[in-house]
Amino acid sequence: MMQLTIDEILNLTVIEEYDYYMPFNEFEVFQPLNGMDVSEIDMTTTKNLKEKSYVLDLCNDGQARQLNVISYLDNPFVVYQYTGKGDVVNEAIIDEDIYKEFIQDYISEFLTKPKIKVFSGKDMYEIRNYDKGYFLIGNNTLVSKNAASKQIIHS
């Protein structure tokens, strides 16, 4: 097993450098961003992410493990390995300040966009309460239990 410090990794020769392209839901460290649909939004914050590959490890188990570092505004903040089967493993935050800055910038930019889709969910959401009745919320309006039951019957 080869062990390197973060500084030693960052001083290695870069194999490849490219714009960040992985979906955030592949990473545990980016969970605060899951659920935000930016597919139709031009996000400047994401354009400031770059990725560098430092080590390509061809393992005996038939998988390649590529050591990658993600940078925000040219500041490295996440390191991870990408296996040949498309899995992100061994991810770690290497600069918490840059990580927090990126998350905050991303969410702030997302909230300023006119076309926000937080989830592709339904327009009706059922809330169960303690007396085993239910309410429905539709178009940001709380519907009474009686109206809700009539609405379900007519649906």
Short mmCIF file of C-alpha atoms in Angstrom, two decimals:
data_model
loop_
_atom_site.label_atom_id
_atom_site.label_comp_id
_atom_site.label_asym_id
_atom_site.label_seq_id
_atom_site.Cartn_x
_atom_site.Cartn_y
_atom_site.Cartn_z
CA MET A 1 0.00 0.00 0.00
CA MET A 2 1.33 3.41 -0.97
CA GLN A 3 0.71 6.23 1.50
CA LEU A 4 1.15 9.85 0.51
CA THR A 5 0.32 13.08 2.26
CA ILE A 6 -1.98 15.54 0.51
CA ASP A 7 0.98 17.84 -0.15
CA GLU A 8 2.91 14.94 -1.70
CA ILE A 9 -0.06 14.10 -3.93
CA LEU A 10 -0.43 17.71 -5.08
CA ASN A 11 3.27 17.79 -5.98
CA LEU A 12 2.99 14.75 -8.25
CA THR A 13 2.91 15.17 -12.01
CA VAL A 14 -0.63 15.75 -13.24
CA ILE A 15 -1.73 13.03 -15.67
CA GLU A 16 -4.80 14.88 -16.88
CA GLU A 17 -6.68 18.10 -16.08
CA TYR A 18 -10.27 18.80 -17.09
CA ASP A 19 -13.50 20.56 -16.16
CA TYR A 20 -15.46 18.81 -13.43
CA TYR A 21 -18.24 16.66 -14.88
CA MET A 22 -19.29 14.01 -12.31
CA PRO A 23 -22.82 14.15 -10.85
CA PHE A 24 -22.77 15.34 -7.24
CA ASN A 25 -24.92 12.42 -6.10
CA GLU A 26 -21.95 10.11 -6.75
CA PHE A 27 -20.22 11.68 -3.73
CA GLU A 28 -21.05 11.58 -0.04
CA VAL A 29 -19.26 14.91 0.49
CA PHE A 30 -21.67 16.65 -1.90
CA GLN A 31 -24.86 15.39 -0.23
CA PRO A 32 -25.89 18.95 0.76
CA LEU A 33 -26.39 19.57 -2.98
CA ASN A 34 -28.51 16.49 -3.71
CA GLY A 35 -32.08 17.26 -4.71
CA MET A 36 -31.23 20.47 -6.54
CA ASP A 37 -32.14 20.09 -10.19
CA VAL A 38 -29.78 22.33 -12.14
CA SER A 39 -30.18 20.54 -15.46
CA GLU A 40 -31.76 23.61 -17.08
CA ILE A 41 -29.77 26.21 -15.15
CA ASP A 42 -26.45 27.71 -16.18
CA MET A 43 -24.40 27.50 -12.96
CA THR A 44 -21.24 29.62 -12.86
CA THR A 45 -20.16 27.99 -9.61
CA THR A 46 -19.88 24.59 -11.29
CA LYS A 47 -17.80 26.10 -14.10
CA ASN A 48 -15.24 27.08 -11.46
CA LEU A 49 -14.67 23.42 -10.56
CA LYS A 50 -11.67 21.70 -12.10
CA GLU A 51 -10.37 18.21 -11.68
CA LYS A 52 -6.88 16.78 -11.87
CA SER A 53 -5.84 13.15 -12.08
CA TYR A 54 -2.58 12.31 -10.36
CA VAL A 55 -2.26 8.54 -10.16
CA LEU A 56 -3.68 5.75 -12.28
CA ASP A 57 -3.40 2.47 -10.40
CA LEU A 58 -4.01 -0.65 -12.46
CA CYS A 59 -4.87 -3.20 -9.77
CA ASN A 60 -4.72 -6.99 -9.74
CA ASP A 61 -8.49 -7.18 -9.20
CA GLY A 62 -9.14 -5.91 -12.73
CA GLN A 63 -10.17 -2.42 -11.65
CA ALA A 64 -8.32 0.78 -12.32
CA ARG A 65 -8.26 3.30 -9.52
CA GLN A 66 -7.65 6.85 -10.55
CA LEU A 67 -6.66 9.37 -7.86
CA ASN A 68 -8.41 12.68 -8.53
CA VAL A 69 -8.46 16.06 -6.82
CA ILE A 70 -11.30 18.56 -7.25
CA SER A 71 -10.47 22.27 -7.06
CA TYR A 72 -12.72 25.29 -6.69
CA LEU A 73 -11.28 28.56 -8.01
CA ASP A 74 -7.91 26.77 -8.33
CA ASN A 75 -7.95 25.68 -4.67
CA PRO A 76 -7.94 21.89 -4.13
CA PHE A 77 -10.54 20.77 -1.61
CA VAL A 78 -11.65 17.16 -2.28
CA VAL A 79 -9.61 14.07 -3.08
CA TYR A 80 -11.12 10.75 -4.18
CA GLN A 81 -10.47 7.61 -6.13
CA TYR A 82 -12.52 6.70 -9.17
CA THR A 83 -12.68 3.00 -9.96
CA GLY A 84 -12.91 1.62 -13.45
CA LYS A 85 -16.46 0.49 -12.74
CA GLY A 86 -17.64 4.05 -12.21
CA ASP A 87 -17.62 4.18 -8.42
CA VAL A 88 -16.33 7.02 -6.27
CA VAL A 89 -14.40 5.65 -3.28
CA ASN A 90 -12.10 6.95 -0.55
CA GLU A 91 -13.34 10.52 -0.86
CA ALA A 92 -12.10 13.09 1.63
CA ILE A 93 -12.34 16.82 2.17
CA ILE A 94 -8.79 18.18 2.21
CA ASP A 95 -9.62 21.86 2.71
CA GLU A 96 -12.73 22.46 4.79
CA ASP A 97 -12.75 26.23 4.24
CA ILE A 98 -12.78 25.88 0.44
CA TYR A 99 -15.36 23.09 0.72
CA LYS A 100 -17.69 25.31 2.77
CA GLU A 101 -17.10 28.23 0.40
CA PHE A 102 -18.05 26.08 -2.60
CA ILE A 103 -21.19 24.65 -0.96
CA GLN A 104 -22.31 28.11 0.15
CA ASP A 105 -21.58 29.68 -3.26
CA TYR A 106 -23.39 26.87 -5.07
CA ILE A 107 -26.52 27.05 -2.92
CA SER A 108 -26.53 30.86 -2.99
CA GLU A 109 -26.27 30.91 -6.78
CA PHE A 110 -28.95 28.24 -7.09
CA LEU A 111 -31.37 30.31 -5.00
CA THR A 112 -30.83 33.41 -7.17
CA LYS A 113 -31.81 31.65 -10.39
CA PRO A 114 -35.31 32.37 -11.70
CA LYS A 115 -35.90 28.76 -12.71
CA ILE A 116 -35.53 26.75 -9.50
CA LYS A 117 -36.59 23.13 -9.23
CA VAL A 118 -35.74 21.70 -5.84
CA PHE A 119 -37.27 18.34 -6.58
CA SER A 120 -39.33 16.91 -9.36
CA GLY A 121 -41.95 15.81 -6.85
CA LYS A 122 -45.71 16.00 -6.86
CA ASP A 123 -47.90 19.04 -6.40
CA MET A 124 -49.77 17.22 -3.63
CA TYR A 125 -48.15 16.08 -0.40
CA GLU A 126 -49.89 13.98 2.20
CA ILE A 127 -49.30 14.83 5.87
CA ARG A 128 -50.30 12.15 8.34
CA ASN A 129 -51.19 13.26 11.83
CA TYR A 130 -51.66 11.50 15.15
CA ASP A 131 -55.40 10.86 14.94
CA LYS A 132 -54.82 8.82 11.78
CA GLY A 133 -56.57 11.44 9.67
CA TYR A 134 -54.81 13.23 6.89
CA PHE A 135 -54.51 16.60 5.26
CA LEU A 136 -53.46 17.43 1.74
CA ILE A 137 -51.45 20.42 0.67
CA GLY A 138 -52.03 21.61 -2.85
CA ASN A 139 -50.88 24.84 -4.47
CA ASN A 140 -49.42 25.94 -1.12
CA THR A 141 -52.84 25.67 0.54
CA LEU A 142 -53.67 23.37 3.45
CA VAL A 143 -56.86 21.50 2.66
CA SER A 144 -59.16 20.44 5.52
CA LYS A 145 -59.70 16.76 6.30
CA ASN A 146 -63.23 16.86 4.89
CA ALA A 147 -62.20 18.62 1.69
CA ALA A 148 -59.19 16.35 1.40
CA SER A 149 -61.31 13.22 1.66
CA LYS A 150 -63.73 14.57 -0.98
CA GLN A 151 -60.79 15.40 -3.21
CA ILE A 152 -59.41 11.87 -2.91
CA ILE A 153 -62.81 10.37 -3.74
CA HIS A 154 -63.08 12.54 -6.88
CA SER A 155 -59.48 11.90 -7.96
#
